[in-house]
Tab-separated table of C-alpha atoms in Angstrom:
chain	number	residue	atom	x	y	z
A	148	MET	CA	1.276	-7.038	-19.816
A	149	GLU	CA	-1.615	-4.587	-19.701
A	150	LYS	CA	-4.059	-7.609	-19.442
A	151	SER	CA	-2.108	-9.103	-16.567
A	152	LEU	CA	-2.079	-5.860	-14.718
A	153	LYS	CA	-5.976	-5.707	-15.155
A	154	THR	CA	-6.369	-9.284	-13.822
A	155	THR	CA	-4.126	-8.388	-10.897
A	156	PHE	CA	-6.204	-5.316	-10.168
A	157	ILE	CA	-9.585	-7.197	-10.300
A	158	SER	CA	-8.035	-9.945	-8.044
A	159	LEU	CA	-6.912	-7.287	-5.597
A	160	LEU	CA	-10.437	-5.737	-5.561
A	161	ALA	CA	-12.103	-9.125	-5.004
A	162	LEU	CA	-9.707	-10.067	-2.101
A	163	THR	CA	-10.274	-6.636	-0.419
A	164	PHE	CA	-14.252	-7.169	-0.736
A	165	PHE	CA	-14.070	-10.727	0.586
A	166	ALA	CA	-11.672	-9.868	3.481
A	167	THR	CA	-13.907	-6.931	4.525
A	168	GLY	CA	-17.177	-8.897	4.178
A	169	ALA	CA	-15.588	-11.876	6.256
A	170	SER	CA	-14.589	-9.462	8.958
A	171	PHE	CA	-18.207	-8.516	9.633
A	172	THR	CA	-18.775	-12.332	10.622
A	173	ALA	CA	-15.924	-12.933	13.008
A	174	THR	CA	-12.433	-11.641	13.893
A	175	GLU	CA	-10.885	-14.781	15.352
A	176	GLY	CA	-10.127	-18.216	14.331
A	177	LEU	CA	-10.284	-19.408	10.618
A	178	VAL	CA	-11.737	-16.088	9.595
A	179	ALA	CA	-8.754	-14.180	10.973
A	180	ILE	CA	-6.439	-16.579	9.202
A	181	MET	CA	-8.181	-16.001	6.044
A	182	ILE	CA	-8.210	-12.212	6.411
A	183	ILE	CA	-4.422	-12.388	7.038
A	184	LEU	CA	-3.895	-14.671	3.999
A	185	PHE	CA	-5.939	-12.447	1.747
A	186	SER	CA	-3.930	-9.440	2.872
A	187	VAL	CA	-0.555	-11.268	2.258
A	188	ALA	CA	-1.820	-12.213	-1.262
A	189	LYS	CA	-2.633	-8.608	-2.013
A	190	PHE	CA	0.812	-7.573	-0.704
A	191	LEU	CA	2.566	-10.104	-2.983
A	192	LEU	CA	0.383	-9.296	-5.922
A	193	VAL	CA	1.178	-5.549	-5.682
A	194	GLY	CA	4.960	-6.090	-5.165
A	195	LEU	CA	5.437	-8.813	-7.870
A	196	ASN	CA	3.031	-7.559	-10.518
A	197	PHE	CA	2.559	-3.869	-10.151
A	198	MET	CA	6.199	-3.108	-8.948
A	199	GLU	CA	7.458	-5.702	-11.430
A	200	LEU	CA	9.585	-7.471	-8.812
A	201	LYS	CA	8.788	-10.770	-10.588
A	202	GLU	CA	11.267	-9.547	-13.401
A	203	ALA	CA	13.859	-8.478	-10.887
A	204	HIS	CA	16.905	-10.366	-9.486
A	205	ASN	CA	15.882	-13.356	-7.118
A	206	PHE	CA	17.425	-11.606	-4.206
A	207	TRP	CA	14.777	-8.908	-4.306
A	208	LYS	CA	11.989	-11.314	-4.776
A	209	ILE	CA	13.080	-13.641	-1.880
A	210	VAL	CA	13.646	-10.713	0.504
A	211	PHE	CA	10.036	-9.363	-0.482
A	212	ILE	CA	8.366	-12.735	-0.068
A	213	MET	CA	10.282	-13.473	3.330
A	214	TYR	CA	8.973	-10.065	4.643
A	215	ALA	CA	5.422	-11.052	3.859
A	216	PHE	CA	5.896	-14.446	5.312
A	217	LEU	CA	7.280	-13.036	8.564
A	218	ILE	CA	4.577	-10.400	8.964
A	219	SER	CA	1.798	-12.900	8.298
A	220	LEU	CA	3.277	-15.349	10.625
A	221	ALA	CA	3.429	-12.757	13.466
A	222	TYR	CA	-0.175	-11.612	12.697
A	223	MET	CA	-1.319	-15.347	12.789
A	224	LEU	CA	0.521	-16.126	15.936
A	225	LEU	CA	-0.744	-13.133	17.728
A	226	LEU	CA	-4.278	-12.647	16.478
A	227	LYS	CA	-5.646	-15.945	15.284
B	69	MET	CA	19.073	-0.849	-21.313
B	70	ALA	CA	17.146	-0.543	-18.074
B	71	GLU	CA	15.122	-3.577	-19.067
B	72	ASN	CA	18.240	-5.605	-19.504
B	73	ASN	CA	19.691	-4.448	-16.173
B	74	LYS	CA	16.597	-5.561	-14.118
B	75	LYS	CA	17.923	-9.038	-13.734
B	76	SER	CA	20.939	-7.601	-11.861
B	77	ILE	CA	20.937	-7.534	-8.149
B	78	LEU	CA	22.114	-3.852	-8.341
B	79	TYR	CA	19.105	-2.763	-10.540
B	80	PRO	CA	15.803	-3.636	-9.064
B	81	PRO	CA	12.828	-1.735	-10.855
B	82	GLY	CA	13.268	1.889	-9.996
B	83	GLY	CA	16.907	1.608	-8.879
B	84	ILE	CA	18.464	0.352	-5.680
B	85	LEU	CA	18.098	3.568	-3.645
B	86	ILE	CA	14.446	3.587	-3.827
B	87	TRP	CA	14.419	-0.165	-2.692
B	88	ILE	CA	16.533	0.603	0.196
B	89	ILE	CA	13.991	3.421	1.309
B	90	ILE	CA	11.241	0.986	0.640
B	91	TYR	CA	12.550	-1.858	2.897
B	92	ILE	CA	13.448	0.637	5.741
B	93	GLU	CA	9.910	1.939	5.625
B	94	LEU	CA	8.479	-1.557	5.532
B	95	ILE	CA	10.664	-2.726	8.435
B	96	THR	CA	9.768	0.337	10.537
B	97	TYR	CA	6.083	-0.035	9.772
B	98	GLY	CA	6.375	-3.784	10.249
B	99	MET	CA	7.887	-3.492	13.658
B	100	ALA	CA	5.105	-0.966	14.637
B	101	MET	CA	2.320	-3.157	13.451
B	102	VAL	CA	3.695	-6.218	15.071
B	103	ALA	CA	3.989	-4.286	18.348
B	104	LEU	CA	0.256	-3.343	17.923
B	105	ALA	CA	-0.720	-6.957	17.297
B	106	TYR	CA	1.185	-7.960	20.351
B	107	TYR	CA	-0.314	-5.450	22.701
B	108	GLY	CA	-3.724	-6.056	21.036
B	109	SER	CA	-3.408	-9.786	21.803
B	110	GLN	CA	-2.824	-8.940	25.518
B	111	GLU	CA	-5.818	-6.935	25.871
B	112	ARG	CA	-8.103	-8.317	23.090
B	113	ALA	CA	-11.404	-7.185	24.476
B	114	ILE	CA	-10.359	-3.456	24.909
B	115	TYR	CA	-8.753	-3.328	21.370
B	116	HIS	CA	-11.884	-5.124	19.951
B	117	ALA	CA	-14.061	-2.471	21.349
B	118	ASP	CA	-11.943	0.334	20.145
B	119	SER	CA	-11.703	-1.143	16.787
B	120	LEU	CA	-15.508	-1.236	16.379
B	121	LEU	CA	-15.440	2.511	16.668
B	122	LEU	CA	-13.714	2.619	13.272
B	123	ASN	CA	-15.574	2.522	10.069
B	124	LYS	CA	-14.603	-0.481	7.905
B	125	SER	CA	-16.591	0.551	4.879
B	126	ILE	CA	-14.718	3.869	4.647
B	127	ALA	CA	-11.403	1.977	5.051
B	128	MET	CA	-12.490	-0.443	2.373
B	129	ILE	CA	-13.277	2.385	-0.100
B	130	ASN	CA	-9.956	3.838	0.867
B	131	THR	CA	-8.272	0.527	-0.083
B	132	VAL	CA	-9.944	0.609	-3.465
B	133	PHE	CA	-8.643	4.117	-4.103
B	134	LEU	CA	-5.198	3.239	-3.286
B	135	LEU	CA	-5.488	-0.091	-5.366
B	136	SER	CA	-6.717	1.860	-8.170
B	137	GLY	CA	-3.951	4.315	-7.928
B	138	GLY	CA	-1.460	1.486	-7.927
B	139	TYR	CA	-3.080	0.043	-11.071
B	140	PHE	CA	-3.011	3.423	-12.939
B	141	ALA	CA	0.704	3.989	-11.977
B	142	ALA	CA	1.605	0.436	-13.198
B	143	MET	CA	-0.199	1.184	-16.494
B	144	ALA	CA	1.650	4.453	-16.901
B	145	VAL	CA	4.995	2.667	-16.759
B	146	GLN	CA	3.824	0.212	-19.393
B	147	PHE	CA	2.793	3.031	-21.659
B	148	PHE	CA	6.035	4.801	-21.141
B	149	LYS	CA	7.929	1.825	-22.305
B	150	LYS	CA	5.985	2.082	-25.390
B	151	ASN	CA	6.883	5.661	-25.763
B	152	ASP	CA	3.104	6.553	-25.479
B	153	PHE	CA	3.601	9.712	-23.473
B	154	GLY	CA	-0.088	10.797	-23.736
B	155	LYS	CA	-1.384	7.632	-22.196
B	156	THR	CA	1.516	7.678	-19.603
B	157	SER	CA	0.505	11.224	-18.651
B	158	ALA	CA	-3.290	10.379	-18.494
B	159	TYR	CA	-2.661	7.209	-16.299
B	160	MET	CA	-0.547	9.229	-13.979
B	161	LEU	CA	-3.250	11.794	-13.572
B	162	TRP	CA	-5.626	9.044	-12.641
B	163	ALA	CA	-3.170	7.802	-10.083
B	164	MET	CA	-2.947	11.193	-8.631
B	165	TYR	CA	-6.762	11.628	-8.419
B	166	SER	CA	-6.919	8.239	-6.746
B	167	GLY	CA	-4.383	9.394	-4.064
B	168	ILE	CA	-6.176	12.725	-3.585
B	169	ALA	CA	-9.490	10.905	-3.222
B	170	PHE	CA	-7.811	8.708	-0.451
B	171	LEU	CA	-6.453	11.849	1.260
B	172	ILE	CA	-9.783	13.554	1.322
B	173	LEU	CA	-11.772	10.583	2.521
B	174	LYS	CA	-9.179	10.109	5.154
B	175	ILE	CA	-9.619	13.594	6.329
B	176	VAL	CA	-13.396	12.976	6.560
B	177	GLU	CA	-12.725	9.921	8.649
B	178	TYR	CA	-10.282	11.911	10.963
B	179	TYR	CA	-12.759	14.678	11.359
B	180	SER	CA	-15.549	12.313	12.484
B	181	LYS	CA	-13.157	10.558	14.894
B	182	PHE	CA	-11.856	13.762	16.359
B	183	ALA	CA	-15.392	15.214	16.698
B	184	ALA	CA	-16.400	12.015	18.594
B	185	GLY	CA	-13.567	12.651	21.034
B	186	LEU	CA	-11.549	9.677	19.803
B	187	ASP	CA	-8.306	11.469	19.771
B	188	ILE	CA	-4.770	10.290	20.251
B	189	ASN	CA	-5.073	10.238	24.112
B	190	TYR	CA	-8.367	8.232	24.046
B	191	SER	CA	-6.613	4.746	24.331
B	192	PRO	CA	-3.526	2.833	23.236
B	193	PHE	CA	-5.446	1.469	20.197
B	194	PHE	CA	-6.325	5.030	19.057
B	195	MET	CA	-2.692	6.199	19.718
B	196	ASN	CA	-1.564	3.572	17.182
B	197	TYR	CA	-4.351	4.505	14.900
B	198	TRP	CA	-3.506	8.126	14.758
B	199	LEU	CA	0.268	7.601	14.564
B	200	LEU	CA	0.332	4.778	11.992
B	201	THR	CA	-2.385	6.202	9.723
B	202	GLY	CA	-1.165	9.815	10.161
B	203	PHE	CA	2.351	8.964	8.976
B	204	HIS	CA	0.844	6.889	6.198
B	205	TRP	CA	-1.357	9.848	5.106
B	206	ILE	CA	1.868	11.999	4.847
B	207	HIS	CA	3.479	9.291	2.597
B	208	VAL	CA	0.535	9.357	0.275
B	209	MET	CA	0.750	13.180	0.115
B	210	VAL	CA	4.442	12.914	-0.822
B	211	GLY	CA	3.561	10.223	-3.383
B	212	VAL	CA	0.985	12.510	-5.043
B	213	ILE	CA	3.615	15.264	-5.173
B	214	ILE	CA	6.235	13.016	-6.696
B	215	LEU	CA	3.734	11.825	-9.354
B	216	PHE	CA	2.850	15.405	-10.126
B	217	ILE	CA	6.540	16.450	-10.603
B	218	ILE	CA	7.438	13.288	-12.730
B	219	ARG	CA	4.223	13.773	-14.881
B	220	ARG	CA	5.155	17.508	-15.482
B	221	SER	CA	8.631	16.502	-16.470
B	222	ILE	CA	7.337	13.978	-18.925
B	223	ILE	CA	4.782	16.513	-20.442
B	224	LYS	CA	7.485	19.140	-20.739
B	225	LYS	CA	10.573	17.109	-21.846
B	226	GLN	CA	9.269	13.799	-23.178
B	227	HIS	CA	12.693	12.758	-24.567
B	228	GLU	CA	14.638	13.627	-21.524
B	229	ALA	CA	12.387	11.698	-19.091
B	230	SER	CA	13.774	8.413	-17.999
B	231	LEU	CA	12.146	5.234	-17.247
B	232	GLU	CA	14.139	4.699	-14.094
B	233	ASP	CA	12.743	8.117	-12.703
B	234	LEU	CA	9.216	6.929	-13.406
B	235	GLU	CA	9.730	3.532	-11.938
B	236	ALA	CA	11.291	4.927	-8.792
B	237	GLY	CA	8.352	7.517	-8.428
B	238	THR	CA	5.748	4.723	-8.934
B	239	ALA	CA	7.558	2.424	-6.671
B	240	PHE	CA	7.290	4.917	-3.794
B	241	TRP	CA	3.601	5.196	-4.731
B	242	HIS	CA	3.129	1.356	-4.559
B	243	MET	CA	4.995	1.337	-1.245
B	244	CYS	CA	2.144	3.373	0.161
B	245	ASP	CA	-0.162	0.631	-1.097
B	246	LEU	CA	2.030	-2.033	0.515
B	247	ILE	CA	1.925	-0.250	3.926
B	248	TRP	CA	-1.873	0.241	3.719
B	249	LEU	CA	-2.360	-3.411	2.735
B	250	LEU	CA	-0.961	-4.375	6.186
B	251	LEU	CA	-2.363	-1.549	8.134
B	252	PHE	CA	-5.965	-2.038	6.905
B	253	PRO	CA	-6.385	-5.570	8.380
B	254	ILE	CA	-4.729	-4.845	11.651
B	255	LEU	CA	-6.508	-1.727	12.424
B	256	TYR	CA	-9.943	-2.393	10.839
B	257	LEU	CA	-10.462	-6.084	10.434
B	258	LEU	CA	-8.701	-8.244	12.869
B	259	PHE	CA	-9.484	-6.911	16.322
């Protein structure tokens, strides 16, 4: 479990650096979609791994993933 | 016992009450962030110009602080499950340090914005910036206090401390991460 948490943490840092770096090149189009997808990936990694939602009842996982999906969809439709 | 209960709908990690709070917070912030995205999409050029006045590098370092705090808090829970209270306490302390570093760096950012005249009345973008990040700052401060109280109870009464209390406290802490992970792109990266 500790190894899985460390992998998650490194992935979170990598996604943060990539998203920030990408935002210096552009803030619209494909880059915007990539930044939003990276943010949602981080959101899901924290919830499912750090908060251990992956071990919880499916209801909690589905509500969490639905929330992330709806927010990312709204961001994409409004800001792509 | 708590481990066995986790698959029950009534017992998410940390207990159902903290998850009701987390979803209320996420929905409230979610509505505010979608409203910001909507108004920003209507006046993209103005919001873009205002967004350029923010410092992405400071925000990225703050993201690293919060993610580090989340990692340390998750590790603390794992060591608590192994009854290793020394490492639990140490990881909680590092989580608190990460939170305090976030709070201090945010104050530095606030000071520079305030000194430059970019206050809450400067523009709609900055009104959103101050309100959303200000309330988030208060949440992180509350999270640090919660971690402090739980850590103290673990140090003083090791055998009375419950996993559910620790999981609830760290769930609140992770909630601050979750909110920031959605605030960071909308305020700093996407306009």
